[in-house]
Short mmCIF file of C-alpha atoms in Angstrom, two decimals:
data_model
loop_
_atom_site.label_atom_id
_atom_site.label_comp_id
_atom_site.label_asym_id
_atom_site.label_seq_id
_atom_site.Cartn_x
_atom_site.Cartn_y
_atom_site.Cartn_z
CA UNK A 1 -18.07 -25.52 28.22
CA UNK A 2 -21.12 -23.27 26.95
CA UNK A 3 -21.82 -21.85 23.64
CA UNK A 4 -20.07 -18.72 24.19
CA UNK A 5 -16.72 -20.64 25.09
CA UNK A 6 -17.11 -22.62 21.93
CA UNK A 7 -17.57 -19.76 19.58
CA UNK A 8 -14.56 -18.06 21.01
CA UNK A 9 -12.56 -21.19 20.54
CA UNK A 10 -13.81 -21.73 16.99
CA UNK A 11 -12.96 -18.37 15.99
CA UNK A 12 -9.54 -18.66 17.67
CA UNK A 13 -8.78 -21.86 15.84
CA UNK A 14 -9.50 -20.41 12.36
CA UNK A 15 -7.66 -17.16 13.18
CA UNK A 16 -4.58 -19.37 14.32
CA UNK A 17 -4.38 -21.51 11.08
CA UNK A 18 -5.14 -18.50 8.77
CA UNK A 19 -2.22 -16.53 10.11
CA UNK A 20 -0.22 -19.55 9.33
CA UNK A 21 -1.57 -19.56 5.64
CA UNK A 22 -1.39 -15.83 5.31
CA UNK A 23 2.61 -15.92 6.27
CA UNK A 24 3.42 -19.13 4.25
CA UNK A 25 1.70 -17.85 1.12
CA UNK A 26 3.72 -15.18 0.75
CA UNK A 27 6.63 -17.21 0.00
CA UNK A 28 5.52 -20.21 -1.54
CA UNK A 29 3.32 -21.47 -4.31
CA UNK A 30 0.03 -23.23 -3.25
CA UNK A 31 0.02 -27.23 -3.80
CA UNK A 32 -3.78 -27.30 -4.03
CA UNK A 33 -5.03 -25.47 -6.96
CA UNK A 34 -8.86 -26.48 -6.33
CA UNK A 35 -10.11 -23.75 -4.22
CA UNK A 36 -13.03 -26.26 -2.69
CA UNK A 37 -10.42 -28.61 -1.76
CA UNK A 38 -8.15 -26.02 -0.29
CA UNK A 39 -11.07 -24.81 1.80
CA UNK A 40 -11.76 -28.44 2.94
CA UNK A 41 -8.22 -29.06 4.05
CA UNK A 42 -8.42 -25.96 5.76
CA UNK A 43 -11.58 -26.55 7.75
CA UNK A 44 -10.52 -29.93 8.64
CA UNK A 45 -7.09 -28.88 10.16
CA UNK A 46 -9.05 -26.09 12.11
CA UNK A 47 -11.44 -28.84 13.37
CA UNK A 48 -8.14 -30.78 14.50
CA UNK A 49 -7.11 -27.78 16.40
CA UNK A 50 -10.42 -27.34 17.89
CA UNK A 51 -10.89 -30.96 19.36
CA UNK A 52 -7.27 -30.85 20.64
CA UNK A 53 -8.28 -27.79 22.50
CA UNK A 54 -11.42 -29.45 23.78
CA UNK A 55 -9.43 -31.97 25.52
CA UNK A 56 -8.75 -29.35 28.20
CA UNK A 57 -4.78 -30.36 28.54
CA UNK A 58 -2.33 -27.46 28.18
CA UNK A 59 0.48 -29.90 27.88
CA UNK A 60 -1.49 -31.75 24.85
CA UNK A 61 -2.45 -28.52 23.47
CA UNK A 62 1.16 -27.33 23.39
CA UNK A 63 2.67 -30.45 21.63
CA UNK A 64 -0.25 -31.35 19.26
CA UNK A 65 -1.90 -28.07 18.26
CA UNK A 66 1.37 -26.67 16.49
CA UNK A 67 1.79 -30.03 14.83
CA UNK A 68 -1.31 -29.16 12.96
CA UNK A 69 0.22 -26.03 11.53
CA UNK A 70 3.29 -27.88 10.28
CA UNK A 71 1.08 -30.52 8.71
CA UNK A 72 -0.90 -27.54 6.85
CA UNK A 73 2.29 -26.21 5.65
CA UNK A 74 3.34 -29.18 3.66
CA UNK A 75 -0.08 -30.09 2.62
CA UNK A 76 -1.01 -26.76 1.32
CA UNK A 77 2.14 -25.41 -0.35
CA UNK A 78 5.07 -26.43 -2.47
CA UNK A 79 7.82 -26.26 0.07
CA UNK A 80 11.10 -28.13 0.59
CA UNK A 81 11.70 -29.83 3.98
CA UNK A 82 13.91 -27.52 5.36
CA UNK A 83 12.10 -24.47 4.17
CA UNK A 84 8.98 -25.58 5.50
CA UNK A 85 10.52 -26.38 9.02
CA UNK A 86 12.28 -22.84 9.11
CA UNK A 87 8.93 -21.07 8.34
CA UNK A 88 7.09 -23.13 10.74
CA UNK A 89 9.59 -22.22 13.43
CA UNK A 90 9.08 -18.41 12.59
CA UNK A 91 5.25 -18.92 12.70
CA UNK A 92 5.48 -21.15 16.18
CA UNK A 93 7.97 -18.61 17.87
CA UNK A 94 5.52 -15.67 17.02
CA UNK A 95 2.66 -17.42 18.41
CA UNK A 96 4.52 -18.77 21.44
CA UNK A 97 5.86 -14.99 21.99
CA UNK A 98 2.29 -13.59 21.70
CA UNK A 99 0.75 -16.33 24.14
CA UNK A 100 3.59 -15.65 26.54
CA UNK A 101 2.20 -11.98 26.84
CA UNK A 102 -1.15 -13.32 27.13
CA UNK A 103 -0.28 -15.53 30.06
CA UNK A 104 1.73 -12.90 31.87
CA UNK A 105 -0.95 -10.08 31.63
CA UNK A 106 -3.92 -12.72 32.17
CA UNK A 107 -2.28 -14.46 34.94
CA UNK A 108 -3.19 -17.81 33.27
CA UNK A 109 -1.48 -20.94 34.83
CA UNK A 110 -0.87 -24.33 32.99
CA UNK A 111 -3.70 -25.88 34.85
CA UNK A 112 -6.13 -23.25 33.08
CA UNK A 113 -7.82 -25.02 29.98
CA UNK A 114 -10.00 -23.97 27.05
CA UNK A 115 -13.10 -23.94 29.07
CA UNK A 116 -12.25 -20.77 30.87
CA UNK A 117 -11.85 -18.52 27.63
CA UNK A 118 -15.13 -16.68 28.45
CA UNK A 119 -13.06 -15.22 31.38
CA UNK A 120 -10.49 -13.55 29.17
CA UNK A 121 -12.16 -13.24 25.76
CA UNK A 122 -10.72 -9.81 24.49
CA UNK A 123 -7.01 -11.10 25.45
CA UNK A 124 -7.49 -14.23 23.24
CA UNK A 125 -8.42 -12.19 20.26
CA UNK A 126 -5.59 -9.75 20.99
CA UNK A 127 -2.98 -12.56 21.09
CA UNK A 128 -4.09 -13.59 17.57
CA UNK A 129 -4.04 -9.82 16.36
CA UNK A 130 -0.27 -9.65 17.97
CA UNK A 131 0.72 -12.92 16.16
CA UNK A 132 -0.62 -11.44 12.77
CA UNK A 133 1.17 -8.34 13.09
CA UNK A 134 4.50 -9.72 14.19
CA UNK A 135 4.36 -12.06 10.97
CA UNK A 136 3.18 -9.13 8.88
CA UNK A 137 6.35 -7.25 9.84
CA UNK A 138 8.60 -10.26 9.14
CA UNK A 139 7.00 -10.70 5.74
CA UNK A 140 7.36 -7.23 4.82
CA UNK A 141 11.01 -6.79 5.47
CA UNK A 142 11.90 -10.21 4.23
CA UNK A 143 14.03 -10.10 0.99
CA UNK A 144 12.43 -13.45 -0.29
CA UNK A 145 8.91 -12.05 -0.30
CA UNK A 146 8.31 -10.32 -3.62
CA UNK A 147 4.83 -9.11 -3.06
CA UNK A 148 5.69 -6.57 -0.40
CA UNK A 149 3.86 -3.36 -0.08
CA UNK A 150 5.68 0.04 -0.70
CA UNK A 151 6.94 0.98 2.69
CA UNK A 152 5.09 4.29 3.19
CA UNK A 153 1.97 2.59 2.54
CA UNK A 154 2.79 -0.41 4.81
CA UNK A 155 3.70 2.00 7.78
CA UNK A 156 0.42 3.81 7.33
CA UNK A 157 -1.44 0.29 7.51
CA UNK A 158 0.61 -0.61 10.61
CA UNK A 159 -0.90 2.06 12.50
CA UNK A 160 -4.19 0.21 12.41
CA UNK A 161 -3.26 -3.10 14.15
CA UNK A 162 -0.89 -1.25 16.80
CA UNK A 163 -4.09 1.09 17.81
CA UNK A 164 -6.33 -1.68 17.89
CA UNK A 165 -4.09 -3.79 19.95
CA UNK A 166 -3.64 -0.92 22.46
CA UNK A 167 -7.57 -0.31 22.52
CA UNK A 168 -7.97 -4.09 23.23
CA UNK A 169 -5.37 -4.11 26.05
CA UNK A 170 -6.66 -0.90 27.60
CA UNK A 171 -10.12 -1.75 27.33
CA UNK A 172 -9.77 -5.20 28.83
CA UNK A 173 -8.05 -3.66 31.99
CA UNK A 174 -10.36 -0.77 32.29
CA UNK A 175 -13.47 -3.06 32.31
CA UNK A 176 -11.82 -5.99 34.26
CA UNK A 177 -14.34 -5.36 37.35
CA UNK A 178 -17.34 -5.27 34.59
CA UNK A 179 -16.25 -8.68 33.08
CA UNK A 180 -18.51 -10.67 35.60
CA UNK A 181 -21.69 -9.47 33.67
CA UNK A 182 -22.13 -12.01 30.70
CA UNK A 183 -23.65 -9.06 28.63
CA UNK A 184 -20.51 -7.12 29.04
CA UNK A 185 -18.35 -10.19 28.19
CA UNK A 186 -20.27 -10.95 25.19
CA UNK A 187 -20.35 -7.30 23.60
CA UNK A 188 -16.65 -6.86 24.44
CA UNK A 189 -15.75 -10.26 22.79
CA UNK A 190 -17.89 -9.60 19.69
CA UNK A 191 -16.24 -6.11 19.42
CA UNK A 192 -12.81 -7.60 19.63
CA UNK A 193 -13.45 -10.30 17.29
CA UNK A 194 -14.73 -7.77 14.51
CA UNK A 195 -11.53 -5.65 15.16
CA UNK A 196 -9.47 -8.88 14.51
CA UNK A 197 -11.33 -9.58 11.47
CA UNK A 198 -11.36 -6.18 10.35
CA UNK A 199 -7.54 -5.81 10.50
CA UNK A 200 -7.09 -9.04 8.55
CA UNK A 201 -9.53 -7.70 5.81
CA UNK A 202 -8.04 -4.40 5.68
CA UNK A 203 -4.70 -5.64 5.36
CA UNK A 204 -5.88 -8.26 2.40
CA UNK A 205 -7.39 -5.31 0.84
CA UNK A 206 -4.00 -3.56 0.99
CA UNK A 207 -2.21 -6.69 -0.39
CA UNK A 208 -4.71 -7.42 -3.03
CA UNK A 209 -4.34 -3.88 -4.30
CA UNK A 210 -0.54 -4.00 -4.14
CA UNK A 211 -0.68 -7.45 -6.31
CA UNK A 212 -2.89 -5.85 -8.84
CA UNK A 213 -0.85 -2.84 -9.19
CA UNK A 214 2.42 -4.92 -9.48
CA UNK A 215 0.82 -7.02 -12.16
CA UNK A 216 -0.17 -3.91 -14.08
CA UNK A 217 3.44 -2.51 -13.55
CA UNK A 218 4.80 -5.65 -14.93
CA UNK A 219 2.31 -5.53 -18.10
CA UNK A 220 3.63 -1.98 -18.77
CA UNK A 221 7.37 -3.11 -18.23
CA UNK A 222 7.06 -6.19 -20.88
CA UNK A 223 5.32 -3.57 -23.32
CA UNK A 224 7.85 -0.94 -22.73
CA UNK A 225 10.71 -3.71 -22.97
CA UNK A 226 9.20 -4.84 -26.37
CA UNK A 227 9.00 -1.43 -27.56
CA UNK A 228 12.61 -0.86 -26.67
CA UNK A 229 13.63 -4.02 -28.38
CA UNK A 230 11.80 -2.98 -31.42
CA UNK A 231 12.92 0.43 -31.45
CA UNK A 232 16.69 -0.91 -31.25
CA UNK A 233 15.95 -3.23 -34.01
CA UNK A 234 14.61 -0.43 -36.28
CA UNK A 235 17.69 1.71 -35.41
CA UNK A 236 20.16 -0.88 -36.40
CA UNK A 237 18.15 -1.57 -39.65
CA UNK A 238 18.05 2.15 -40.45
CA UNK A 239 21.76 2.31 -39.75
CA UNK A 240 22.66 -0.53 -41.91
CA UNK A 241 20.70 1.08 -44.73
CA UNK A 242 22.51 4.27 -44.63
CA UNK A 243 25.99 2.55 -44.34
CA UNK A 244 25.03 0.69 -47.54
CA UNK A 245 24.30 3.90 -49.30
CA UNK A 246 27.47 5.45 -47.82
CA UNK A 247 29.35 2.68 -49.06
CA UNK A 248 27.98 2.73 -52.40
CA UNK A 249 28.68 6.59 -52.63
CA UNK A 250 32.18 6.26 -51.25
CA UNK A 251 33.24 4.98 -55.01
CA UNK A 252 31.99 8.34 -56.36
CA UNK A 253 33.61 10.51 -53.63
CA UNK A 254 36.96 8.83 -54.37
CA UNK A 255 36.62 9.24 -58.08
CA UNK A 256 35.76 13.00 -57.49
CA UNK A 257 38.81 13.37 -55.17
CA UNK A 258 40.95 11.76 -57.50
CA UNK A 259 40.00 13.92 -60.46
CA UNK A 260 40.35 17.01 -58.28
CA UNK A 261 43.75 16.27 -57.04
CA UNK A 262 44.93 15.37 -60.56
CA UNK A 263 43.78 18.87 -61.83
CA UNK A 264 45.29 20.52 -58.74
CA UNK A 265 42.17 21.80 -57.47
CA UNK A 266 43.17 21.15 -53.79
CA UNK A 267 40.64 23.48 -52.02
CA UNK A 268 37.71 21.64 -53.87
CA UNK A 269 39.02 18.26 -52.99
CA UNK A 270 39.38 19.45 -49.09
CA UNK A 271 35.74 20.58 -49.40
CA UNK A 272 34.45 17.14 -50.79
CA UNK A 273 36.47 15.42 -48.07
CA UNK A 274 34.93 17.61 -45.38
CA UNK A 275 31.56 16.88 -46.94
CA UNK A 276 32.18 13.24 -46.86
CA UNK A 277 33.20 13.36 -43.14
CA UNK A 278 30.21 15.21 -42.12
CA UNK A 279 28.02 12.37 -43.58
CA UNK A 280 30.12 9.96 -41.60
CA UNK A 281 29.62 11.75 -38.37
CA UNK A 282 25.94 12.37 -38.94
CA UNK A 283 25.21 8.82 -39.63
CA UNK A 284 27.55 7.36 -37.15
CA UNK A 285 26.03 5.05 -34.56
CA UNK A 286 26.69 6.09 -30.94
CA UNK A 287 28.09 3.44 -28.91
CA UNK A 288 28.46 4.33 -25.13
CA UNK A 289 28.52 0.93 -23.77
CA UNK A 290 28.11 -3.06 -24.20
CA UNK A 291 24.43 -2.78 -23.04
CA UNK A 292 22.28 -2.09 -26.33
CA UNK A 293 19.05 -0.49 -24.51
CA UNK A 294 21.43 1.74 -22.62
CA UNK A 295 23.03 2.89 -25.90
CA UNK A 296 19.26 3.51 -27.28
CA UNK A 297 18.40 5.76 -24.28
CA UNK A 298 21.75 7.90 -24.25
CA UNK A 299 21.59 8.23 -28.07
CA UNK A 300 17.92 9.46 -28.05
CA UNK A 301 18.84 11.94 -25.14
CA UNK A 302 21.85 13.16 -26.98
CA UNK A 303 19.94 13.79 -30.02
CA UNK A 304 17.16 15.53 -27.70
CA UNK A 305 19.98 17.93 -26.30
CA UNK A 306 21.25 18.76 -29.83
CA UNK A 307 17.78 20.19 -30.77
CA UNK A 308 17.90 22.36 -27.75
CA UNK A 309 21.42 23.49 -28.56
CA UNK A 310 22.69 21.72 -25.17
CA UNK A 311 26.14 20.12 -25.50
CA UNK A 312 25.76 16.58 -24.06
CA UNK A 313 29.18 14.52 -22.74
CA UNK A 314 28.66 10.90 -21.79
CA UNK A 315 30.92 8.82 -20.23
CA UNK A 316 30.25 5.22 -19.47
CA UNK A 317 32.91 2.94 -17.66
CA UNK A 318 33.78 -0.06 -19.65
CA UNK A 319 33.02 -2.39 -16.67
CA UNK A 320 29.20 -1.17 -16.18
CA UNK A 321 27.04 -4.11 -15.64
CA UNK A 322 23.07 -3.95 -14.39
CA UNK A 323 23.08 -7.25 -12.61
CA UNK A 324 19.60 -7.63 -10.88
CA UNK A 325 18.51 -4.10 -11.59
CA UNK A 326 15.31 -3.97 -13.68
CA UNK A 327 16.17 -2.56 -17.07
CA UNK A 328 12.80 -0.89 -17.76
CA UNK A 329 13.13 0.85 -14.20
CA UNK A 330 16.87 1.96 -14.85
CA UNK A 331 15.76 3.26 -18.43
CA UNK A 332 12.68 5.31 -17.08
CA UNK A 333 14.85 6.65 -14.34
CA UNK A 334 17.68 7.64 -16.54
CA UNK A 335 15.58 9.05 -19.18
CA UNK A 336 13.39 11.11 -16.57
CA UNK A 337 16.66 12.48 -15.16
CA UNK A 338 18.22 13.26 -18.56
CA UNK A 339 14.87 15.05 -19.69
CA UNK A 340 15.09 17.13 -16.61
CA UNK A 341 18.84 17.96 -16.93
CA UNK A 342 18.57 18.82 -20.64
CA UNK A 343 15.64 20.95 -20.33
CA UNK A 344 17.17 22.92 -17.31
CA UNK A 345 20.53 23.43 -19.30
CA UNK A 346 18.54 24.78 -22.06
CA UNK A 347 16.91 27.49 -19.88
CA UNK A 348 20.40 28.27 -18.21
CA UNK A 349 21.89 31.62 -18.36
CA UNK A 350 25.25 29.88 -19.15
CA UNK A 351 26.26 27.91 -22.18
CA UNK A 352 24.00 24.56 -21.76
CA UNK A 353 25.84 21.55 -20.94
CA UNK A 354 25.05 18.40 -19.45
CA UNK A 355 27.48 15.54 -18.24
CA UNK A 356 26.60 12.03 -17.91
CA UNK A 357 28.85 9.73 -15.85
CA UNK A 358 28.03 6.04 -15.26
CA UNK A 359 30.44 3.97 -13.40
CA UNK A 360 30.63 1.16 -10.89
CA UNK A 361 31.55 1.45 -7.09
CA UNK A 362 32.21 -0.39 -4.16
CA UNK A 363 33.89 -3.37 -5.69
CA UNK A 364 31.39 -3.33 -8.40
CA UNK A 365 28.47 -3.97 -5.97
CA UNK A 366 26.81 -0.58 -6.90
CA UNK A 367 25.93 1.17 -10.26
CA UNK A 368 26.37 4.86 -10.16
CA UNK A 369 24.74 7.29 -12.61
CA UNK A 370 25.62 11.08 -11.95
CA UNK A 371 23.82 13.74 -14.28
CA UNK A 372 25.25 17.24 -13.87
CA UNK A 373 23.91 20.27 -15.73
CA UNK A 374 23.99 24.08 -15.97
CA UNK A 375 21.01 25.74 -14.71
CA UNK A 376 19.18 29.05 -14.26
CA UNK A 377 19.31 29.63 -10.27
CA UNK A 378 15.85 31.52 -10.72
CA UNK A 379 14.29 28.38 -12.01
CA UNK A 380 14.99 26.16 -8.87
CA UNK A 381 14.09 26.11 -5.10
CA UNK A 382 14.92 24.13 -1.92
CA UNK A 383 12.57 21.66 -0.75
CA UNK A 384 12.43 19.70 2.29
CA UNK A 385 13.82 16.52 0.49
CA UNK A 386 15.84 18.17 -2.28
CA UNK A 387 15.30 20.64 -4.98
CA UNK A 388 12.30 21.27 -7.31
CA UNK A 389 11.74 23.39 -10.48
CA UNK A 390 9.87 26.59 -9.79
CA UNK A 391 8.60 26.58 -13.39
CA UNK A 392 4.78 26.75 -13.85
CA UNK A 393 2.70 23.71 -13.14
CA UNK A 394 -0.31 23.91 -15.41
CA UNK A 395 -0.79 20.19 -15.46
CA UNK A 396 -0.66 19.41 -11.56
CA UNK A 397 2.51 17.53 -12.37
CA UNK A 398 5.13 19.69 -10.55
CA UNK A 399 7.74 17.61 -8.80
CA UNK A 400 6.41 14.37 -9.88
CA UNK A 401 9.45 13.48 -12.13
CA UNK A 402 12.09 13.29 -9.25
CA UNK A 403 9.47 11.92 -6.73
CA UNK A 404 8.91 9.14 -9.26
CA UNK A 405 12.56 8.33 -9.67
CA UNK A 406 13.22 8.34 -6.04
CA UNK A 407 10.45 5.98 -5.33
CA UNK A 408 11.60 3.57 -8.14
CA UNK A 409 15.05 3.75 -6.85
CA UNK A 410 14.14 2.80 -3.19
CA UNK A 411 11.90 0.08 -4.69
CA UNK A 412 15.20 -1.39 -6.18
CA UNK A 413 17.05 -1.28 -3.07
CA UNK A 414 18.78 2.11 -4.05
CA UNK A 415 18.96 5.71 -3.06
CA UNK A 416 18.92 8.83 -4.92
CA UNK A 417 19.92 12.28 -4.06
CA UNK A 418 20.26 15.69 -5.74
CA UNK A 419 22.93 18.49 -4.82
CA UNK A 420 24.47 21.87 -6.26
CA UNK A 421 28.09 21.95 -7.10
CA UNK A 422 29.34 25.33 -8.08
CA UNK A 423 27.43 26.22 -11.21
CA UNK A 424 26.04 22.90 -11.87
CA UNK A 425 23.03 20.87 -10.49
CA UNK A 426 23.78 17.13 -10.05
CA UNK A 427 21.32 14.11 -9.63
CA UNK A 428 23.07 10.87 -8.32
CA UNK A 429 21.38 7.57 -8.66
CA UNK A 430 22.95 4.77 -6.75
CA UNK A 431 21.61 1.13 -7.36
CA UNK A 432 22.75 -2.38 -6.04
CA UNK A 433 23.37 -4.74 -8.69
CA UNK A 434 23.47 -8.05 -6.45
#
């Protein structure tokens, strides 16, 4: 085996073990925290795969090389026996499937060995890229993977490995007659090697950005959650103080009512009673559900509607529950939709009204939130994926509200749509709770 064959084989062994690491790391925690030790284990097992391939027997390679991947999974990650075996089977199936394509296209027989790699260098790298792409697709759409990319971003990325694979295969067959020239083989192999390496680096960059963005959003969620809890506590304290004052004043109201009734001044007694009832209504804590933070959001938006002279009707089903729905996500989506509805109703040529219905459906599997409002037809326009306000966009934020709601909803596994029913604009948010 010449130097060129060795370089291809080394690169191939590293790529094979890295693909195994890349897929398994998306689902399990690392067992080895020390990076130097991690690298040492990785390189040692890469060497094991390399020497197994050097034996030159396809049968030995088929039996022992995959075993190294299984050993790496259990050495490098905190994984239970059954889970480790299942992930190993997925990785092995992907690798065997890719190599089957390799065997068919390159007409490789079981008698061929690693020393013949220089005949088919481009396809060797293409096989590793194909295996990487298959595992990337499985990882992206697995419900157990919590570090997935946003689907729209992921599909943009997928264009890169798919186009790279196509280029690799087309180039290989287009230059098949020229592969007898060592310089052409070397240049082609180097180019394909860089394509494989570039795909892995680009996806890691996408993934790193996604993880950092996820961590940043989580911090914002925690801050928002603490703010909401603090806000709720302050509202409860404020309401309790007002109730104490009202209980204290109740004795004076009852004394005044007693004196007025005894003197026969019933009209004044009624005015005093109405004044007291007004104070009760003004300081009454709005309770719409058994979920405190939901009451806070709805109470705040109800008060906001009153400042714009918009009537707000709220109906929350008693069996409403959130399940796995992220509270902060739901609060942001609901608040955004209510702000839009209240402001639109305030500009309506009809009496401004907003109706909020929150209920369960499909055997309590989905939480449905429907917000309807009156609107001015001149202030709304149809777009490709729904409706948008036609008000001026001085800040460059036109349409971002509903787009943000839709994106957040889809990230939580739900769906969001808008519609016009008679004289009402309706936004419907459907989220799975399981």
